Amino acid sequence: MIIDIKEDVNRLFFNVAPYSIEGKVTLKLIKESSNKEIEFDLTPEIITDRFIKVLHSFNELEVGKYKYELFNNEVKIDSGFITVVGESKKVAKERATEVRKVIDGRKK
């Protein structure tokens, strides 16, 4: 699953079968590089027997890889990994290279 922090609202879908979801769910994120934990209380937009759809803004997250756990009434419903993207990356400047003659298949 991917979260783009540049987006105002991210749509996330979670597998909830065979559980029935009532009310809010708690999304617990654990950053792999630092073990920093963050929790979000989310209200599902769509609830079916098999999945839920959640709309939320995750602008406060740092770019990286997170392990997630989804809870409803303190029961773990789903878990997996989420990648957070959205940071603009700096592009290295192209360096000038020397032009060499190729003679007999070898550079001179």
PDB file of N, CA and C in Angstrom:
ATOM      1  N   MET A   1       0.848  -1.163   0.000  1.00  0.00           N
ATOM      2  CA  MET A   1       0.000   0.000   0.000  1.00  0.00           C
ATOM      3  C   MET A   1       0.903   1.238   0.000  1.00  0.00           C
ATOM      4  N   ILE A   2       0.438   2.303  -0.630  1.00  0.00           N
ATOM      5  CA  ILE A   2       1.238   3.518  -0.750  1.00  0.00           C
ATOM      6  C   ILE A   2       0.434   4.719  -0.265  1.00  0.00           C
ATOM      7  N   ILE A   3       1.098   5.580   0.522  1.00  0.00           N
ATOM      8  CA  ILE A   3       0.539   6.859   0.949  1.00  0.00           C
ATOM      9  C   ILE A   3       1.396   7.947   0.323  1.00  0.00           C
ATOM     10  N   ASP A   4       0.771   8.909  -0.353  1.00  0.00           N
ATOM     11  CA  ASP A   4       1.484  10.038  -0.945  1.00  0.00           C
ATOM     12  C   ASP A   4       1.206  11.263  -0.083  1.00  0.00           C
ATOM     13  N   ILE A   5       2.231  11.764   0.612  1.00  0.00           N
ATOM     14  CA  ILE A   5       2.021  12.890   1.532  1.00  0.00           C
ATOM     15  C   ILE A   5       1.774  14.199   0.796  1.00  0.00           C
ATOM     16  N   LYS A   6       2.015  14.221  -0.514  1.00  0.00           N
ATOM     17  CA  LYS A   6       1.707  15.423  -1.295  1.00  0.00           C
ATOM     18  C   LYS A   6       0.201  15.564  -1.518  1.00  0.00           C
ATOM     19  N   GLU A   7      -0.525  14.451  -1.461  1.00  0.00           N
ATOM     20  CA  GLU A   7      -1.979  14.470  -1.673  1.00  0.00           C
ATOM     21  C   GLU A   7      -2.680  15.032  -0.440  1.00  0.00           C
ATOM     22  N   ASP A   8      -3.759  15.784  -0.662  1.00  0.00           N
ATOM     23  CA  ASP A   8      -4.541  16.310   0.455  1.00  0.00           C
ATOM     24  C   ASP A   8      -5.243  15.184   1.201  1.00  0.00           C
ATOM     25  N   VAL A   9      -5.780  14.219   0.456  1.00  0.00           N
ATOM     26  CA  VAL A   9      -6.497  13.085   1.041  1.00  0.00           C
ATOM     27  C   VAL A   9      -6.048  11.808   0.339  1.00  0.00           C
ATOM     28  N   ASN A  10      -5.719  10.798   1.123  1.00  0.00           N
ATOM     29  CA  ASN A  10      -5.347   9.493   0.579  1.00  0.00           C
ATOM     30  C   ASN A  10      -6.492   8.513   0.792  1.00  0.00           C
ATOM     31  N   ARG A  11      -6.717   7.634  -0.199  1.00  0.00           N
ATOM     32  CA  ARG A  11      -7.718   6.574  -0.096  1.00  0.00           C
ATOM     33  C   ARG A  11      -6.994   5.269   0.207  1.00  0.00           C
ATOM     34  N   LEU A  12      -7.360   4.631   1.298  1.00  0.00           N
ATOM     35  CA  LEU A  12      -6.767   3.352   1.662  1.00  0.00           C
ATOM     36  C   LEU A  12      -7.862   2.306   1.778  1.00  0.00           C
ATOM     37  N   PHE A  13      -7.572   1.101   1.298  1.00  0.00           N
ATOM     38  CA  PHE A  13      -8.502  -0.017   1.376  1.00  0.00           C
ATOM     39  C   PHE A  13      -7.864  -1.105   2.236  1.00  0.00           C
ATOM     40  N   PHE A  14      -8.618  -1.622   3.191  1.00  0.00           N
ATOM     41  CA  PHE A  14      -8.125  -2.668   4.091  1.00  0.00           C
ATOM     42  C   PHE A  14      -9.028  -3.880   4.015  1.00  0.00           C
ATOM     43  N   ASN A  15      -8.425  -5.064   4.002  1.00  0.00           N
ATOM     44  CA  ASN A  15      -9.161  -6.318   4.032  1.00  0.00           C
ATOM     45  C   ASN A  15      -9.622  -6.558   5.471  1.00  0.00           C
ATOM     46  N   VAL A  16     -10.919  -6.733   5.676  1.00  0.00           N
ATOM     47  CA  VAL A  16     -11.440  -6.920   7.037  1.00  0.00           C
ATOM     48  C   VAL A  16     -12.155  -8.254   7.219  1.00  0.00           C
ATOM     49  N   ALA A  17     -12.245  -9.063   6.147  1.00  0.00           N
ATOM     50  CA  ALA A  17     -12.912 -10.370   6.272  1.00  0.00           C
ATOM     51  C   ALA A  17     -12.105 -11.242   7.216  1.00  0.00           C
ATOM     52  N   PRO A  18     -12.682 -11.970   8.102  1.00  0.00           N
ATOM     53  CA  PRO A  18     -14.092 -12.274   8.348  1.00  0.00           C
ATOM     54  C   PRO A  18     -14.705 -11.419   9.456  1.00  0.00           C
ATOM     55  N   TYR A  19     -14.092 -10.297   9.819  1.00  0.00           N
ATOM     56  CA  TYR A  19     -14.575  -9.462  10.917  1.00  0.00           C
ATOM     57  C   TYR A  19     -15.659  -8.508  10.439  1.00  0.00           C
ATOM     58  N   SER A  20     -16.541  -8.099  11.350  1.00  0.00           N
ATOM     59  CA  SER A  20     -17.509  -7.052  11.036  1.00  0.00           C
ATOM     60  C   SER A  20     -17.059  -5.788  11.759  1.00  0.00           C
ATOM     61  N   ILE A  21     -17.023  -4.694  11.037  1.00  0.00           N
ATOM     62  CA  ILE A  21     -16.495  -3.430  11.550  1.00  0.00           C
ATOM     63  C   ILE A  21     -17.647  -2.565  12.047  1.00  0.00           C
ATOM     64  N   GLU A  22     -17.461  -2.000  13.235  1.00  0.00           N
ATOM     65  CA  GLU A  22     -18.432  -1.077  13.803  1.00  0.00           C
ATOM     66  C   GLU A  22     -17.709   0.179  14.258  1.00  0.00           C
ATOM     67  N   GLY A  23     -18.142   1.328  13.762  1.00  0.00           N
ATOM     68  CA  GLY A  23     -17.572   2.601  14.201  1.00  0.00           C
ATOM     69  C   GLY A  23     -16.180   2.838  13.661  1.00  0.00           C
ATOM     70  N   LYS A  24     -15.368   3.518  14.487  1.00  0.00           N
ATOM     71  CA  LYS A  24     -14.026   3.907  14.073  1.00  0.00           C
ATOM     72  C   LYS A  24     -13.052   2.741  14.153  1.00  0.00           C
ATOM     73  N   VAL A  25     -11.970   2.864  13.366  1.00  0.00           N
ATOM     74  CA  VAL A  25     -10.863   1.915  13.418  1.00  0.00           C
ATOM     75  C   VAL A  25      -9.606   2.688  13.784  1.00  0.00           C
ATOM     76  N   THR A  26      -8.638   1.990  14.345  1.00  0.00           N
ATOM     77  CA  THR A  26      -7.360   2.606  14.710  1.00  0.00           C
ATOM     78  C   THR A  26      -6.276   2.026  13.816  1.00  0.00           C
ATOM     79  N   LEU A  27      -5.546   2.910  13.149  1.00  0.00           N
ATOM     80  CA  LEU A  27      -4.428   2.512  12.299  1.00  0.00           C
ATOM     81  C   LEU A  27      -3.143   2.841  13.042  1.00  0.00           C
ATOM     82  N   LYS A  28      -2.375   1.810  13.369  1.00  0.00           N
ATOM     83  CA  LYS A  28      -1.109   1.986  14.076  1.00  0.00           C
ATOM     84  C   LYS A  28       0.016   1.790  13.070  1.00  0.00           C
ATOM     85  N   LEU A  29       0.870   2.816  12.917  1.00  0.00           N
ATOM     86  CA  LEU A  29       2.002   2.755  11.999  1.00  0.00           C
ATOM     87  C   LEU A  29       3.298   2.732  12.793  1.00  0.00           C
ATOM     88  N   ILE A  30       4.217   1.839  12.414  1.00  0.00           N
ATOM     89  CA  ILE A  30       5.520   1.724  13.065  1.00  0.00           C
ATOM     90  C   ILE A  30       6.577   1.891  11.984  1.00  0.00           C
ATOM     91  N   LYS A  31       7.374   2.968  12.081  1.00  0.00           N
ATOM     92  CA  LYS A  31       8.405   3.222  11.070  1.00  0.00           C
ATOM     93  C   LYS A  31       9.518   2.200  11.217  1.00  0.00           C
ATOM     94  N   GLU A  32       9.909   1.576  10.107  1.00  0.00           N
ATOM     95  CA  GLU A  32      10.908   0.510  10.158  1.00  0.00           C
ATOM     96  C   GLU A  32      12.276   0.998  10.600  1.00  0.00           C
ATOM     97  N   SER A  33      12.689   2.188  10.168  1.00  0.00           N
ATOM     98  CA  SER A  33      14.046   2.644  10.458  1.00  0.00           C
ATOM     99  C   SER A  33      14.234   3.126  11.896  1.00  0.00           C
ATOM    100  N   SER A  34      13.157   3.597  12.545  1.00  0.00           N
ATOM    101  CA  SER A  34      13.313   4.171  13.885  1.00  0.00           C
ATOM    102  C   SER A  34      12.396   3.555  14.938  1.00  0.00           C
ATOM    103  N   ASN A  35      11.485   2.662  14.546  1.00  0.00           N
ATOM    104  CA  ASN A  35      10.477   2.069  15.438  1.00  0.00           C
ATOM    105  C   ASN A  35       9.561   3.112  16.077  1.00  0.00           C
ATOM    106  N   LYS A  36       9.466   4.287  15.470  1.00  0.00           N
ATOM    107  CA  LYS A  36       8.569   5.339  15.946  1.00  0.00           C
ATOM    108  C   LYS A  36       7.128   4.926  15.645  1.00  0.00           C
ATOM    109  N   GLU A  37       6.243   5.026  16.657  1.00  0.00           N
ATOM    110  CA  GLU A  37       4.852   4.613  16.500  1.00  0.00           C
ATOM    111  C   GLU A  37       3.935   5.823  16.379  1.00  0.00           C
ATOM    112  N   ILE A  38       2.983   5.743  15.465  1.00  0.00           N
ATOM    113  CA  ILE A  38       1.986   6.790  15.261  1.00  0.00           C
ATOM    114  C   ILE A  38       0.631   6.101  15.126  1.00  0.00           C
ATOM    115  N   GLU A  39      -0.397   6.658  15.771  1.00  0.00           N
ATOM    116  CA  GLU A  39      -1.740   6.082  15.681  1.00  0.00           C
ATOM    117  C   GLU A  39      -2.714   7.100  15.115  1.00  0.00           C
ATOM    118  N   PHE A  40      -3.638   6.610  14.293  1.00  0.00           N
ATOM    119  CA  PHE A  40      -4.690   7.429  13.709  1.00  0.00           C
ATOM    120  C   PHE A  40      -6.027   6.768  13.998  1.00  0.00           C
ATOM    121  N   ASP A  41      -6.996   7.540  14.478  1.00  0.00           N
ATOM    122  CA  ASP A  41      -8.373   7.058  14.616  1.00  0.00           C
ATOM    123  C   ASP A  41      -9.104   7.470  13.348  1.00  0.00           C
ATOM    124  N   LEU A  42      -9.579   6.489  12.597  1.00  0.00           N
ATOM    125  CA  LEU A  42     -10.167   6.733  11.289  1.00  0.00           C
ATOM    126  C   LEU A  42     -11.615   6.271  11.243  1.00  0.00           C
ATOM    127  N   THR A  43     -12.439   7.011  10.509  1.00  0.00           N
ATOM    128  CA  THR A  43     -13.826   6.633  10.283  1.00  0.00           C
ATOM    129  C   THR A  43     -13.942   6.106   8.858  1.00  0.00           C
ATOM    130  N   PRO A  44     -14.298   4.837   8.671  1.00  0.00           N
ATOM    131  CA  PRO A  44     -14.413   4.284   7.323  1.00  0.00           C
ATOM    132  C   PRO A  44     -15.522   4.955   6.516  1.00  0.00           C
ATOM    133  N   GLU A  45     -15.233   5.220   5.237  1.00  0.00           N
ATOM    134  CA  GLU A  45     -16.227   5.783   4.326  1.00  0.00           C
ATOM    135  C   GLU A  45     -17.151   4.691   3.803  1.00  0.00           C
ATOM    136  N   ILE A  46     -16.561   3.532   3.484  1.00  0.00           N
ATOM    137  CA  ILE A  46     -17.321   2.395   2.979  1.00  0.00           C
ATOM    138  C   ILE A  46     -16.974   1.179   3.834  1.00  0.00           C
ATOM    139  N   ILE A  47     -17.997   0.456   4.275  1.00  0.00           N
ATOM    140  CA  ILE A  47     -17.796  -0.769   5.045  1.00  0.00           C
ATOM    141  C   ILE A  47     -18.564  -1.888   4.355  1.00  0.00           C
ATOM    142  N   THR A  48     -17.856  -2.952   3.953  1.00  0.00           N
ATOM    143  CA  THR A  48     -18.509  -4.135   3.387  1.00  0.00           C
ATOM    144  C   THR A  48     -18.064  -5.342   4.212  1.00  0.00           C
ATOM    145  N   ASP A  49     -18.522  -6.518   3.801  1.00  0.00           N
ATOM    146  CA  ASP A  49     -18.112  -7.739   4.502  1.00  0.00           C
ATOM    147  C   ASP A  49     -16.646  -8.056   4.277  1.00  0.00           C
ATOM    148  N   ARG A  50     -16.067  -7.559   3.171  1.00  0.00           N
ATOM    149  CA  ARG A  50     -14.704  -7.927   2.806  1.00  0.00           C
ATOM    150  C   ARG A  50     -13.675  -6.824   2.994  1.00  0.00           C
ATOM    151  N   PHE A  51     -14.065  -5.553   2.848  1.00  0.00           N
ATOM    152  CA  PHE A  51     -13.086  -4.476   2.953  1.00  0.00           C
ATOM    153  C   PHE A  51     -13.719  -3.205   3.505  1.00  0.00           C
ATOM    154  N   ILE A  52     -12.820  -2.276   3.903  1.00  0.00           N
ATOM    155  CA  ILE A  52     -13.252  -0.921   4.258  1.00  0.00           C
ATOM    156  C   ILE A  52     -12.421   0.065   3.443  1.00  0.00           C
ATOM    157  N   LYS A  53     -13.018   1.218   3.170  1.00  0.00           N
ATOM    158  CA  LYS A  53     -12.324   2.301   2.482  1.00  0.00           C
ATOM    159  C   LYS A  53     -12.216   3.468   3.459  1.00  0.00           C
ATOM    160  N   VAL A  54     -10.998   4.002   3.576  1.00  0.00           N
ATOM    161  CA  VAL A  54     -10.740   5.095   4.515  1.00  0.00           C
ATOM    162  C   VAL A  54     -10.159   6.272   3.741  1.00  0.00           C
ATOM    163  N   LEU A  55     -10.665   7.465   4.003  1.00  0.00           N
ATOM    164  CA  LEU A  55     -10.105   8.702   3.452  1.00  0.00           C
ATOM    165  C   LEU A  55      -9.470   9.475   4.588  1.00  0.00           C
ATOM    166  N   HIS A  56      -8.187   9.856   4.418  1.00  0.00           N
ATOM    167  CA  HIS A  56      -7.507  10.586   5.492  1.00  0.00           C
ATOM    168  C   HIS A  56      -6.305  11.328   4.923  1.00  0.00           C
ATOM    169  N   SER A  57      -5.934  12.415   5.587  1.00  0.00           N
ATOM    170  CA  SER A  57      -4.731  13.163   5.223  1.00  0.00           C
ATOM    171  C   SER A  57      -3.594  12.715   6.139  1.00  0.00           C
ATOM    172  N   PHE A  58      -2.488  12.294   5.550  1.00  0.00           N
ATOM    173  CA  PHE A  58      -1.342  11.797   6.316  1.00  0.00           C
ATOM    174  C   PHE A  58      -0.138  12.713   6.144  1.00  0.00           C
ATOM    175  N   ASN A  59      -0.354  14.024   6.098  1.00  0.00           N
ATOM    176  CA  ASN A  59       0.718  14.982   5.832  1.00  0.00           C
ATOM    177  C   ASN A  59       1.808  14.992   6.896  1.00  0.00           C
ATOM    178  N   GLU A  60       1.495  14.562   8.111  1.00  0.00           N
ATOM    179  CA  GLU A  60       2.483  14.622   9.191  1.00  0.00           C
ATOM    180  C   GLU A  60       3.468  13.454   9.190  1.00  0.00           C
ATOM    181  N   LEU A  61       3.271  12.485   8.289  1.00  0.00           N
ATOM    182  CA  LEU A  61       4.172  11.332   8.218  1.00  0.00           C
ATOM    183  C   LEU A  61       5.469  11.684   7.513  1.00  0.00           C
ATOM    184  N   GLU A  62       6.527  10.964   7.865  1.00  0.00           N
ATOM    185  CA  GLU A  62       7.808  11.103   7.185  1.00  0.00           C
ATOM    186  C   GLU A  62       7.865  10.072   6.064  1.00  0.00           C
ATOM    187  N   VAL A  63       8.615  10.382   5.023  1.00  0.00           N
ATOM    188  CA  VAL A  63       8.783   9.453   3.913  1.00  0.00           C
ATOM    189  C   VAL A  63       9.530   8.226   4.418  1.00  0.00           C
ATOM    190  N   GLY A  64       9.096   7.048   4.021  1.00  0.00           N
ATOM    191  CA  GLY A  64       9.766   5.815   4.429  1.00  0.00           C
ATOM    192  C   GLY A  64       8.817   4.635   4.393  1.00  0.00           C
ATOM    193  N   LYS A  65       9.273   3.538   4.983  1.00  0.00           N
ATOM    194  CA  LYS A  65       8.491   2.308   5.012  1.00  0.00           C
ATOM    195  C   LYS A  65       7.969   2.082   6.426  1.00  0.00           C
ATOM    196  N   TYR A  66       6.687   1.719   6.532  1.00  0.00           N
ATOM    197  CA  TYR A  66       6.030   1.515   7.820  1.00  0.00           C
ATOM    198  C   TYR A  66       5.357   0.147   7.847  1.00  0.00           C
ATOM    199  N   LYS A  67       5.336  -0.449   9.031  1.00  0.00           N
ATOM    200  CA  LYS A  67       4.515  -1.633   9.272  1.00  0.00           C
ATOM    201  C   LYS A  67       3.197  -1.094   9.830  1.00  0.00           C
ATOM    202  N   TYR A  68       2.075  -1.627   9.361  1.00  0.00           N
ATOM    203  CA  TYR A  68       0.798  -1.143   9.888  1.00  0.00           C
ATOM    204  C   TYR A  68       0.019  -2.273  10.544  1.00  0.00           C
ATOM    205  N   GLU A  69      -0.802  -1.868  11.506  1.00  0.00           N
ATOM    206  CA  GLU A  69      -1.763  -2.768  12.149  1.00  0.00           C
ATOM    207  C   GLU A  69      -3.071  -2.007  12.253  1.00  0.00           C
ATOM    208  N   LEU A  70      -4.172  -2.651  11.863  1.00  0.00           N
ATOM    209  CA  LEU A  70      -5.496  -2.038  11.899  1.00  0.00           C
ATOM    210  C   LEU A  70      -6.304  -2.703  12.997  1.00  0.00           C
ATOM    211  N   PHE A  71      -6.855  -1.893  13.907  1.00  0.00           N
ATOM    212  CA  PHE A  71      -7.616  -2.400  15.042  1.00  0.00           C
ATOM    213  C   PHE A  71      -9.036  -1.864  15.015  1.00  0.00           C
ATOM    214  N   ASN A  72      -9.982  -2.685  15.506  1.00  0.00           N
ATOM    215  CA  ASN A  72     -11.356  -2.262  15.734  1.00  0.00           C
ATOM    216  C   ASN A  72     -11.787  -2.869  17.059  1.00  0.00           C
ATOM    217  N   ASN A  73     -12.167  -2.021  17.999  1.00  0.00           N
ATOM    218  CA  ASN A  73     -12.513  -2.467  19.356  1.00  0.00           C
ATOM    219  C   ASN A  73     -11.387  -3.301  19.976  1.00  0.00           C
ATOM    220  N   GLU A  74     -10.152  -2.828  19.794  1.00  0.00           N
ATOM    221  CA  GLU A  74      -8.940  -3.444  20.336  1.00  0.00           C
ATOM    222  C   GLU A  74      -8.664  -4.850  19.809  1.00  0.00           C
ATOM    223  N   VAL A  75      -9.259  -5.202  18.675  1.00  0.00           N
ATOM    224  CA  VAL A  75      -9.000  -6.486  18.018  1.00  0.00           C
ATOM    225  C   VAL A  75      -8.240  -6.198  16.729  1.00  0.00           C
ATOM    226  N   LYS A  76      -7.101  -6.881  16.530  1.00  0.00           N
ATOM    227  CA  LYS A  76      -6.307  -6.669  15.321  1.00  0.00           C
ATOM    228  C   LYS A  76      -7.042  -7.287  14.135  1.00  0.00           C
ATOM    229  N   ILE A  77      -7.338  -6.435  13.136  1.00  0.00           N
ATOM    230  CA  ILE A  77      -8.119  -6.837  11.971  1.00  0.00           C
ATOM    231  C   ILE A  77      -7.214  -7.160  10.782  1.00  0.00           C
ATOM    232  N   ASP A  78      -6.205  -6.328  10.543  1.00  0.00           N
ATOM    233  CA  ASP A  78      -5.359  -6.459   9.367  1.00  0.00           C
ATOM    234  C   ASP A  78      -3.972  -5.930   9.706  1.00  0.00           C
ATOM    235  N   SER A  79      -2.957  -6.393   8.976  1.00  0.00           N
ATOM    236  CA  SER A  79      -1.601  -5.884   9.150  1.00  0.00           C
ATOM    237  C   SER A  79      -0.838  -6.041   7.848  1.00  0.00           C
ATOM    238  N   GLY A  80       0.242  -5.297   7.712  1.00  0.00           N
ATOM    239  CA  GLY A  80       1.045  -5.354   6.499  1.00  0.00           C
ATOM    240  C   GLY A  80       2.030  -4.209   6.470  1.00  0.00           C
ATOM    241  N   PHE A  81       2.393  -3.771   5.259  1.00  0.00           N
ATOM    242  CA  PHE A  81       3.363  -2.701   5.100  1.00  0.00           C
ATOM    243  C   PHE A  81       2.799  -1.585   4.236  1.00  0.00           C
ATOM    244  N   ILE A  82       3.176  -0.351   4.583  1.00  0.00           N
ATOM    245  CA  ILE A  82       2.787   0.840   3.836  1.00  0.00           C
ATOM    246  C   ILE A  82       4.059   1.606   3.502  1.00  0.00           C
ATOM    247  N   THR A  83       4.170   2.062   2.272  1.00  0.00           N
ATOM    248  CA  THR A  83       5.276   2.915   1.859  1.00  0.00           C
ATOM    249  C   THR A  83       4.759   4.338   1.747  1.00  0.00           C
ATOM    250  N   VAL A  84       5.445   5.276   2.390  1.00  0.00           N
ATOM    251  CA  VAL A  84       5.064   6.686   2.338  1.00  0.00           C
ATOM    252  C   VAL A  84       6.010   7.388   1.364  1.00  0.00           C
ATOM    253  N   VAL A  85       5.435   8.024   0.337  1.00  0.00           N
ATOM    254  CA  VAL A  85       6.207   8.727  -0.681  1.00  0.00           C
ATOM    255  C   VAL A  85       5.754  10.177  -0.737  1.00  0.00           C
ATOM    256  N   GLY A  86       6.490  10.981  -1.521  1.00  0.00           N
ATOM    257  CA  GLY A  86       6.042  12.351  -1.721  1.00  0.00           C
ATOM    258  C   GLY A  86       7.122  13.385  -1.578  1.00  0.00           C
ATOM    259  N   GLU A  87       8.285  12.997  -1.117  1.00  0.00           N
ATOM    260  CA  GLU A  87       9.380  13.946  -0.963  1.00  0.00           C
ATOM    261  C   GLU A  87      10.008  14.169  -2.328  1.00  0.00           C
ATOM    262  N   SER A  88      10.283  15.426  -2.638  1.00  0.00           N
ATOM    263  CA  SER A  88      10.935  15.689  -3.918  1.00  0.00           C
ATOM    264  C   SER A  88      12.404  15.299  -3.801  1.00  0.00           C
ATOM    265  N   LYS A  89      12.867  14.549  -4.758  1.00  0.00           N
ATOM    266  CA  LYS A  89      14.244  14.078  -4.723  1.00  0.00           C
ATOM    267  C   LYS A  89      15.118  14.995  -5.554  1.00  0.00           C
ATOM    268  N   LYS A  90      16.333  15.239  -5.084  1.00  0.00           N
ATOM    269  CA  LYS A  90      17.269  16.060  -5.829  1.00  0.00           C
ATOM    270  C   LYS A  90      17.907  15.203  -6.916  1.00  0.00           C
ATOM    271  N   VAL A  91      17.997  15.773  -8.092  1.00  0.00           N
ATOM    272  CA  VAL A  91      18.598  15.057  -9.213  1.00  0.00           C
ATOM    273  C   VAL A  91      20.042  15.504  -9.325  1.00  0.00           C
ATOM    274  N   ALA A  92      20.942  14.532  -9.436  1.00  0.00           N
ATOM    275  CA  ALA A  92      22.369  14.858  -9.551  1.00  0.00           C
ATOM    276  C   ALA A  92      22.628  15.552 -10.878  1.00  0.00           C
ATOM    277  N   LYS A  93      23.527  16.515 -10.849  1.00  0.00           N
ATOM    278  CA  LYS A  93      23.877  17.216 -12.074  1.00  0.00           C
ATOM    279  C   LYS A  93      24.705  16.291 -12.952  1.00  0.00           C
ATOM    280  N   GLU A  94      24.460  16.380 -14.235  1.00  0.00           N
ATOM    281  CA  GLU A  94      25.212  15.555 -15.165  1.00  0.00           C
ATOM    282  C   GLU A  94      26.591  16.165 -15.359  1.00  0.00           C
ATOM    283  N   ARG A  95      27.624  15.347 -15.180  1.00  0.00           N
ATOM    284  CA  ARG A  95      28.989  15.832 -15.340  1.00  0.00           C
ATOM    285  C   ARG A  95      29.433  15.654 -16.783  1.00  0.00           C
ATOM    286  N   ALA A  96      30.260  16.568 -17.224  1.00  0.00           N
ATOM    287  CA  ALA A  96      30.810  16.452 -18.567  1.00  0.00           C
ATOM    288  C   ALA A  96      31.791  15.288 -18.595  1.00  0.00           C
ATOM    289  N   THR A  97      31.716  14.511 -19.646  1.00  0.00           N
ATOM    290  CA  THR A  97      32.645  13.388 -19.780  1.00  0.00           C
ATOM    291  C   THR A  97      33.576  13.665 -20.941  1.00  0.00           C
ATOM    292  N   GLU A  98      34.775  13.152 -20.833  1.00  0.00           N
ATOM    293  CA  GLU A  98      35.738  13.339 -21.915  1.00  0.00           C
ATOM    294  C   GLU A  98      35.355  12.460 -23.095  1.00  0.00           C
ATOM    295  N   VAL A  99      35.526  13.011 -24.258  1.00  0.00           N
ATOM    296  CA  VAL A  99      35.271  12.245 -25.469  1.00  0.00           C
ATOM    297  C   VAL A  99      36.568  11.528 -25.816  1.00  0.00           C
ATOM    298  N   ARG A 100      36.486  10.218 -25.964  1.00  0.00           N
ATOM    299  CA  ARG A 100      37.673   9.435 -26.286  1.00  0.00           C
ATOM    300  C   ARG A 100      37.491   8.788 -27.647  1.00  0.00           C
ATOM    301  N   LYS A 101      38.578   8.578 -28.304  1.00  0.00           N
ATOM    302  CA  LYS A 101      38.542   7.878 -29.577  1.00  0.00           C
ATOM    303  C   LYS A 101      38.442   6.387 -29.308  1.00  0.00           C
ATOM    304  N   VAL A 102      37.674   5.706 -30.126  1.00  0.00           N
ATOM    305  CA  VAL A 102      37.592   4.259 -30.019  1.00  0.00           C
ATOM    306  C   VAL A 102      38.355   3.682 -31.206  1.00  0.00           C
ATOM    307  N   ILE A 103      39.475   3.032 -30.903  1.00  0.00           N
ATOM    308  CA  ILE A 103      40.305   2.431 -31.946  1.00  0.00           C
ATOM    309  C   ILE A 103      40.418   0.942 -31.659  1.00  0.00           C
ATOM    310  N   ASP A 104      40.059   0.160 -32.648  1.00  0.00           N
ATOM    311  CA  ASP A 104      40.094  -1.295 -32.515  1.00  0.00           C
ATOM    312  C   ASP A 104      39.287  -1.785 -31.317  1.00  0.00           C
ATOM    313  N   GLY A 105      38.158  -1.147 -31.037  1.00  0.00           N
ATOM    314  CA  GLY A 105      37.296  -1.592 -29.948  1.00  0.00           C
ATOM    315  C   GLY A 105      37.778  -1.196 -28.568  1.00  0.00           C
ATOM    316  N   ARG A 106      38.901  -0.446 -28.489  1.00  0.00           N
ATOM    317  CA  ARG A 106      39.415  -0.006 -27.180  1.00  0.00           C
ATOM    318  C   ARG A 106      39.374   1.509 -27.096  1.00  0.00           C
ATOM    319  N   LYS A 107      39.091   2.005 -25.903  1.00  0.00           N
ATOM    320  CA  LYS A 107      39.066   3.455 -25.704  1.00  0.00           C
ATOM    321  C   LYS A 107      40.488   3.957 -25.541  1.00  0.00           C
ATOM    322  N   LYS A 108      40.821   5.060 -26.209  1.00  0.00           N
ATOM    323  CA  LYS A 108      42.161   5.661 -26.113  1.00  0.00           C
ATOM    324  C   LYS A 108      42.048   7.050 -25.569  1.00  0.00           C
TER     325      LYS A 108
END
